[in-house]
Amino acid sequence: MASSQTIRVNLAERSYDILIGSGTLDVFPQFMADRNSSTHVVIITDSNVDDLYADALGDSLTEQGYEVQMMVVDAGEESKSADAAIDLWETMLAEGADRGSVVAAVGGGVVGDLAGFVAATFARGLAFVQVPTTLLAQVDSSVGGKVGINLSEAKNMVGAFWQPMGVLVDVNVLGTLPAKEFAAGMAEVVKYGVIMDLDFFEYLEQNVDGINARDPEVMQKVVERCCQLKAEVVEADEREESGRRAILNYGHTFAHAFEAATEYGQLLHGEAVSMGMVCESRLAERIGLIDAAATERQVKLLEALSLPITPPELDPEEVYRLMWHDKKVADGKINFVLPTKIGETTLTSDVKSRDVLAVLEG
Amino acid sequence: MASSQTIRVNLAERSYDILIGSGTLDVFPQFMADRNSSTHVVIITDSNVDDLYADALGDSLTEQGYEVQMMVVDAGEESKSADAAIDLWETMLAEGADRGSVVAAVGGGVVGDLAGFVAATFARGLAFVQVPTTLLAQVDSSVGGKVGINLSEAKNMVGAFWQPMGVLVDVNVLGTLPAKEFAAGMAEVVKYGVIMDLDFFEYLEQNVDGINARDPEVMQKVVERCCQLKAEVVEADEREESGRRAILNYGHTFAHAFEAATEYGQLLHGEAVSMGMVCESRLAERIGLIDAAATERQVKLLEALSLPITPPELDPEEVYRLMWHDKKVADGKINFVLPTKIGETTLTSDVKSRDVLAVLEG
Ligand SMILES: NC(=O)c1ccc[n+]([C@@H]2O[C@H](COP(=O)([O-])OP(=O)(O)OC[C@H]3O[C@@H](n4cnc5c(N)ncnc54)[C@H](O)[C@@H]3O)[C@@H](O)[C@H]2O)c1
Ligand SMILES: NC(=O)c1ccc[n+]([C@@H]2O[C@H](COP(=O)([O-])OP(=O)(O)OC[C@H]3O[C@@H](n4cnc5c(N)ncnc54)[C@H](O)[C@@H]3O)[C@@H](O)[C@H]2O)c1
Ligand SMILES: [Zn+2]
Ligand SMILES: [Zn+2]
């Protein structure tokens, strides 16, 4: 393993480490052995990641004397369903999983959320490890303990807060990620810079080439900083109660409406977030919170990372209506997380519909 | 409300009160208002309890300005399923439940476990109130935070620890309980006496007539003491980690095997527990832990409460084999909770198969 760093997520007795490096998959058996004495491991992965990484990880455990149960779901968001959860529960039971088993999620956010939900609920909760293999999962979904499944009419509607006992990140796996998926993950990366960390935003601006080449050294730095920032937010607001965690929704109020308006599928989540950040920064401009130069800096960086910044042709009134359907709408007001400069945000629900519509009209 | 008492369950920020009395259903709206400012309440009940109590409770909330969503599942264990959970999740979503809604379970253990699981997982966890209407639910399942559903091949295999924000017990509702259900609940009551409290066991012996008449004053005392004892155990071992909670399994190792051998349905759980306690007390006799008089005292009390004490004709080898399938079997040993005298137990896995078989052979 070339190099690695450990980030601690401090959540009292639910604290855990994120080990980030290049080549870290090699230490998977040791990573497991350091955290739990169980010898029965259930690996949940998807049909793409199985051949690429999960199967080999399973073998490496088997060689160390573990009993390994491999469970492969179809790649794609459709697997984050109650039906898939039932299949996993039943199969685990049939193959002898019990209270002492450990679940390892090897894959992107879909696998992490689904496997985490299954881990949270099987036998009232199993120990759980994340091995995130998409950039989005490495910088976002694998950290923070939110796990869950979709209902047919609403994403992430059913779930739990269930912290892993460890997260193992190998940036080398980003090498096989489709270009669009990689770019989509970078939208969340840029988001951390805008909401919390000017220095990091500048680091991204200065390392666009290394990022686009998925240079392991650069990507390790990128993932490390994102995990640190997300860990800080999660430590301050583990169960999304104090409001602090809302900061992570920058770009997402518009993004969720774009995803809903295109009926999920046309846009990757990260692509929608990229467009959403530009829109919300423009909204912040309109109400005098930020200057146009700050928006332009975001646009420039996002474009350099091959991210779309202009939403598809959509009816502004329809998009606005969809914002009201988002489950984060509280007390009849839409809450926006808006930047006041690069590295700082404010929360506001005091936004006029005509400003939102004006932004949507472009 | 004639009289009532409050028992506090101390679990740090998850602490809550159990209000026990006769006529306490009258204070349901106040009980809710005292605990949560939400005005959207989802009442989950079953097809028997709906007409008897839940519908009226819903009306009493509506009168106080609450928005009430009534959801009625078929009475019976079959409703404690993943399919039922999915139905409830989807219906709640369709009718506008959100993070701020409160779930109230009005019914027996089936409704409490199912509604609790739905509350634990909808929008990653909703506030939850229990209004237990069977004796078993009042003295056992509504206290302690275990919620869950069955898989087709294993009971309670999927679930969570999810504490309610309050439990409201009205012993008057026991008046409409079928005789067999009432007696089954009394098996768990007797269990508390045997495992933890000689005085309480004696109180039961002295009040058999009042109990059988379901006298509200006697039943209030009975439920209070059971809730106190269960609360003590749960406080010491909320998530079933230290082993303390295992004490509640007295009678249950045999009982689960009897239930499995009769394919669930022939025996009520409490009936199986009654037989199981007698068997396990006899097992304790065989290995010199307790004297025969203590077993006879249990037999006498259980019979006075109309509980069966002799298992149905079953193949002892088969029953013994089924004990090994119980999910509580750890490290290849069956753990027994055995009484050393009335009011005291010990945990042992050092039991010879021939002693178990001898007990089963009668
Ligand atoms: N829990 C959270 O806090 C949180 C946060 C953000 C997003 N999410 C969820 O994450 C999900 C999206 O995650 P995602 O973007 O990782 O999608 P994903 O899991 O569907 O992965 C995207 C695609 O990449 C493939 N893939 C994964 N790793 C690969 C690799 N190393 N090489 C090649 N292909 C690979 C997958 O098979 C899939 O086809 C959504 O369901 C979203 O709701 C959760
Ligand atoms: N969570 C726990 O800690 C825990 C503990 C013990 C048992 N349980 C679970 O509890 C369940 C059994 O609970 P149960 O025995 O209450 O069964 P139940 O909920 O099925 O109720 C038994 C019957 O009584 C009816 N009923 C309920 N209240 C009534 C009333 N006041 N008057 C007339 N009829 C009424 C019900 O409709 C049902 O037909 C099992 O699924 C078991 O696994 C859970
Ligand atoms: Zn996002
Ligand atoms: Zn029981």
PDB file of C-alpha atoms in Angstrom, chain B residues 51-176:
ATOM      1  CA  ASP B  51     -63.536  -1.150  16.656  1.00  0.00           C
ATOM      2  CA  LEU B  52     -62.878  -1.915  20.300  1.00  0.00           C
ATOM      3  CA  TYR B  53     -60.507   0.977  21.105  1.00  0.00           C
ATOM      4  CA  ALA B  54     -58.355   2.439  18.343  1.00  0.00           C
ATOM      5  CA  ASP B  55     -61.096   4.137  16.396  1.00  0.00           C
ATOM      6  CA  ALA B  56     -62.294   5.967  19.499  1.00  0.00           C
ATOM      7  CA  LEU B  57     -58.730   6.961  20.371  1.00  0.00           C
ATOM      8  CA  GLY B  58     -58.368   8.385  16.873  1.00  0.00           C
ATOM      9  CA  ASP B  59     -61.568  10.371  17.308  1.00  0.00           C
ATOM     10  CA  SER B  60     -60.383  11.752  20.626  1.00  0.00           C
ATOM     11  CA  LEU B  61     -57.269  13.067  18.899  1.00  0.00           C
ATOM     12  CA  THR B  62     -59.226  14.489  15.989  1.00  0.00           C
ATOM     13  CA  GLU B  63     -61.395  16.394  18.452  1.00  0.00           C
ATOM     14  CA  GLN B  64     -58.265  17.980  19.853  1.00  0.00           C
ATOM     15  CA  GLY B  65     -57.267  19.208  16.416  1.00  0.00           C
ATOM     16  CA  TYR B  66     -54.866  16.429  15.436  1.00  0.00           C
ATOM     17  CA  GLU B  67     -54.668  15.183  11.912  1.00  0.00           C
ATOM     18  CA  VAL B  68     -55.065  11.420  12.339  1.00  0.00           C
ATOM     19  CA  GLN B  69     -54.186   8.709   9.846  1.00  0.00           C
ATOM     20  CA  MET B  70     -55.739   5.344  10.827  1.00  0.00           C
ATOM     21  CA  MET B  71     -54.069   2.212   9.466  1.00  0.00           C
ATOM     22  CA  VAL B  72     -55.609  -1.174  10.232  1.00  0.00           C
ATOM     23  CA  VAL B  73     -53.805  -4.468   9.630  1.00  0.00           C
ATOM     24  CA  ASP B  74     -55.425  -7.905   9.802  1.00  0.00           C
ATOM     25  CA  ALA B  75     -55.358  -9.326  13.320  1.00  0.00           C
ATOM     26  CA  GLY B  76     -52.803 -12.085  13.727  1.00  0.00           C
ATOM     27  CA  GLU B  77     -49.112 -12.895  13.537  1.00  0.00           C
ATOM     28  CA  GLU B  78     -49.169 -12.971   9.700  1.00  0.00           C
ATOM     29  CA  SER B  79     -49.318  -9.171   9.765  1.00  0.00           C
ATOM     30  CA  LYS B  80     -45.871  -8.983  11.315  1.00  0.00           C
ATOM     31  CA  SER B  81     -44.350  -9.294   7.849  1.00  0.00           C
ATOM     32  CA  ALA B  82     -42.193  -7.317   5.440  1.00  0.00           C
ATOM     33  CA  ASP B  83     -45.185  -7.058   3.095  1.00  0.00           C
ATOM     34  CA  ALA B  84     -47.247  -5.412   5.804  1.00  0.00           C
ATOM     35  CA  ALA B  85     -44.390  -3.029   6.568  1.00  0.00           C
ATOM     36  CA  ILE B  86     -44.132  -2.033   2.903  1.00  0.00           C
ATOM     37  CA  ASP B  87     -47.901  -1.408   2.775  1.00  0.00           C
ATOM     38  CA  LEU B  88     -47.681   0.810   5.831  1.00  0.00           C
ATOM     39  CA  TRP B  89     -44.654   2.749   4.541  1.00  0.00           C
ATOM     40  CA  GLU B  90     -46.322   3.372   1.172  1.00  0.00           C
ATOM     41  CA  THR B  91     -49.645   4.392   2.695  1.00  0.00           C
ATOM     42  CA  MET B  92     -48.023   6.717   5.206  1.00  0.00           C
ATOM     43  CA  LEU B  93     -46.099   8.407   2.419  1.00  0.00           C
ATOM     44  CA  ALA B  94     -49.176   8.721   0.230  1.00  0.00           C
ATOM     45  CA  GLU B  95     -51.145  10.291   3.057  1.00  0.00           C
ATOM     46  CA  GLY B  96     -48.521  12.826   3.944  1.00  0.00           C
ATOM     47  CA  ALA B  97     -46.619  11.421   6.913  1.00  0.00           C
ATOM     48  CA  ASP B  98     -43.207  13.043   7.289  1.00  0.00           C
ATOM     49  CA  ARG B  99     -40.294  13.315   9.710  1.00  0.00           C
ATOM     50  CA  GLY B 100     -42.482  15.188  12.151  1.00  0.00           C
ATOM     51  CA  SER B 101     -45.264  12.614  12.360  1.00  0.00           C
ATOM     52  CA  VAL B 102     -45.797  10.418  15.415  1.00  0.00           C
ATOM     53  CA  VAL B 103     -46.721   6.722  15.208  1.00  0.00           C
ATOM     54  CA  ALA B 104     -49.049   5.273  17.858  1.00  0.00           C
ATOM     55  CA  ALA B 105     -49.319   1.483  18.114  1.00  0.00           C
ATOM     56  CA  VAL B 106     -52.708   0.484  19.542  1.00  0.00           C
ATOM     57  CA  GLY B 107     -52.940  -3.273  19.952  1.00  0.00           C
ATOM     58  CA  GLY B 108     -51.140  -6.394  21.049  1.00  0.00           C
ATOM     59  CA  GLY B 109     -47.548  -7.410  20.493  1.00  0.00           C
ATOM     60  CA  VAL B 110     -48.057  -7.912  16.782  1.00  0.00           C
ATOM     61  CA  VAL B 111     -49.172  -4.338  16.265  1.00  0.00           C
ATOM     62  CA  GLY B 112     -46.526  -2.987  18.638  1.00  0.00           C
ATOM     63  CA  ASP B 113     -43.664  -4.824  16.961  1.00  0.00           C
ATOM     64  CA  LEU B 114     -44.808  -4.000  13.428  1.00  0.00           C
ATOM     65  CA  ALA B 115     -45.717  -0.366  14.086  1.00  0.00           C
ATOM     66  CA  GLY B 116     -42.508   0.081  16.037  1.00  0.00           C
ATOM     67  CA  PHE B 117     -40.462  -1.225  13.116  1.00  0.00           C
ATOM     68  CA  VAL B 118     -42.275   1.072  10.721  1.00  0.00           C
ATOM     69  CA  ALA B 119     -41.702   3.996  13.099  1.00  0.00           C
ATOM     70  CA  ALA B 120     -38.011   3.109  13.444  1.00  0.00           C
ATOM     71  CA  THR B 121     -37.473   3.118   9.688  1.00  0.00           C
ATOM     72  CA  PHE B 122     -39.868   5.607   8.081  1.00  0.00           C
ATOM     73  CA  ALA B 123     -37.900   8.768   7.271  1.00  0.00           C
ATOM     74  CA  ARG B 124     -35.069   7.191   9.340  1.00  0.00           C
ATOM     75  CA  GLY B 125     -37.130   7.138  12.510  1.00  0.00           C
ATOM     76  CA  LEU B 126     -40.330   8.699  13.848  1.00  0.00           C
ATOM     77  CA  ALA B 127     -41.430   9.367  17.394  1.00  0.00           C
ATOM     78  CA  PHE B 128     -43.452   6.439  18.637  1.00  0.00           C
ATOM     79  CA  VAL B 129     -46.017   5.719  21.353  1.00  0.00           C
ATOM     80  CA  GLN B 130     -47.277   2.344  22.528  1.00  0.00           C
ATOM     81  CA  VAL B 131     -50.829   1.706  23.709  1.00  0.00           C
ATOM     82  CA  PRO B 132     -50.649  -2.035  24.453  1.00  0.00           C
ATOM     83  CA  THR B 133     -54.019  -3.793  24.627  1.00  0.00           C
ATOM     84  CA  THR B 134     -53.124  -7.412  25.359  1.00  0.00           C
ATOM     85  CA  LEU B 135     -51.729  -8.512  28.699  1.00  0.00           C
ATOM     86  CA  LEU B 136     -48.613  -9.811  26.948  1.00  0.00           C
ATOM     87  CA  ALA B 137     -48.039  -6.444  25.319  1.00  0.00           C
ATOM     88  CA  GLN B 138     -48.656  -4.571  28.586  1.00  0.00           C
ATOM     89  CA  VAL B 139     -46.189  -6.600  30.625  1.00  0.00           C
ATOM     90  CA  ASP B 140     -43.649  -7.507  27.998  1.00  0.00           C
ATOM     91  CA  SER B 141     -43.549  -6.454  24.350  1.00  0.00           C
ATOM     92  CA  SER B 142     -44.372  -2.741  24.741  1.00  0.00           C
ATOM     93  CA  VAL B 143     -41.489  -2.191  27.147  1.00  0.00           C
ATOM     94  CA  GLY B 144     -37.887  -2.469  26.088  1.00  0.00           C
ATOM     95  CA  GLY B 145     -37.686  -1.113  22.580  1.00  0.00           C
ATOM     96  CA  LYS B 146     -37.454  -4.325  20.614  1.00  0.00           C
ATOM     97  CA  VAL B 147     -39.429  -3.883  17.416  1.00  0.00           C
ATOM     98  CA  GLY B 148     -39.492  -5.974  14.295  1.00  0.00           C
ATOM     99  CA  ILE B 149     -41.056  -8.256  11.763  1.00  0.00           C
ATOM    100  CA  ASN B 150     -40.809 -11.934  10.909  1.00  0.00           C
ATOM    101  CA  LEU B 151     -39.211 -13.502   7.854  1.00  0.00           C
ATOM    102  CA  SER B 152     -41.067 -16.480   6.443  1.00  0.00           C
ATOM    103  CA  GLU B 153     -38.467 -18.814   7.981  1.00  0.00           C
ATOM    104  CA  ALA B 154     -37.724 -17.038  11.274  1.00  0.00           C
ATOM    105  CA  LYS B 155     -39.611 -14.973  13.801  1.00  0.00           C
ATOM    106  CA  ASN B 156     -38.380 -11.486  14.759  1.00  0.00           C
ATOM    107  CA  MET B 157     -35.432 -11.797  12.395  1.00  0.00           C
ATOM    108  CA  VAL B 158     -35.586  -8.220  11.123  1.00  0.00           C
ATOM    109  CA  GLY B 159     -35.947  -5.256  13.402  1.00  0.00           C
ATOM    110  CA  ALA B 160     -34.383  -2.583  15.511  1.00  0.00           C
ATOM    111  CA  PHE B 161     -34.065  -1.261  19.005  1.00  0.00           C
ATOM    112  CA  TRP B 162     -36.378   1.728  18.946  1.00  0.00           C
ATOM    113  CA  GLN B 163     -37.618   3.121  22.222  1.00  0.00           C
ATOM    114  CA  PRO B 164     -41.067   4.695  22.420  1.00  0.00           C
ATOM    115  CA  MET B 165     -41.446   8.205  23.832  1.00  0.00           C
ATOM    116  CA  GLY B 166     -44.147   6.836  26.093  1.00  0.00           C
ATOM    117  CA  VAL B 167     -46.296   3.798  26.879  1.00  0.00           C
ATOM    118  CA  LEU B 168     -49.928   4.194  27.931  1.00  0.00           C
ATOM    119  CA  VAL B 169     -51.457   1.167  29.658  1.00  0.00           C
ATOM    120  CA  ASP B 170     -55.140   0.882  30.489  1.00  0.00           C
ATOM    121  CA  VAL B 171     -55.882  -2.372  32.328  1.00  0.00           C
ATOM    122  CA  ASN B 172     -59.599  -1.978  31.612  1.00  0.00           C
ATOM    123  CA  VAL B 173     -59.004  -3.116  28.042  1.00  0.00           C
ATOM    124  CA  LEU B 174     -58.065  -6.545  29.379  1.00  0.00           C
ATOM    125  CA  GLY B 175     -61.800  -7.073  29.948  1.00  0.00           C
ATOM    126  CA  THR B 176     -62.404  -7.858  26.277  1.00  0.00           C
TER     127      THR B 176
END
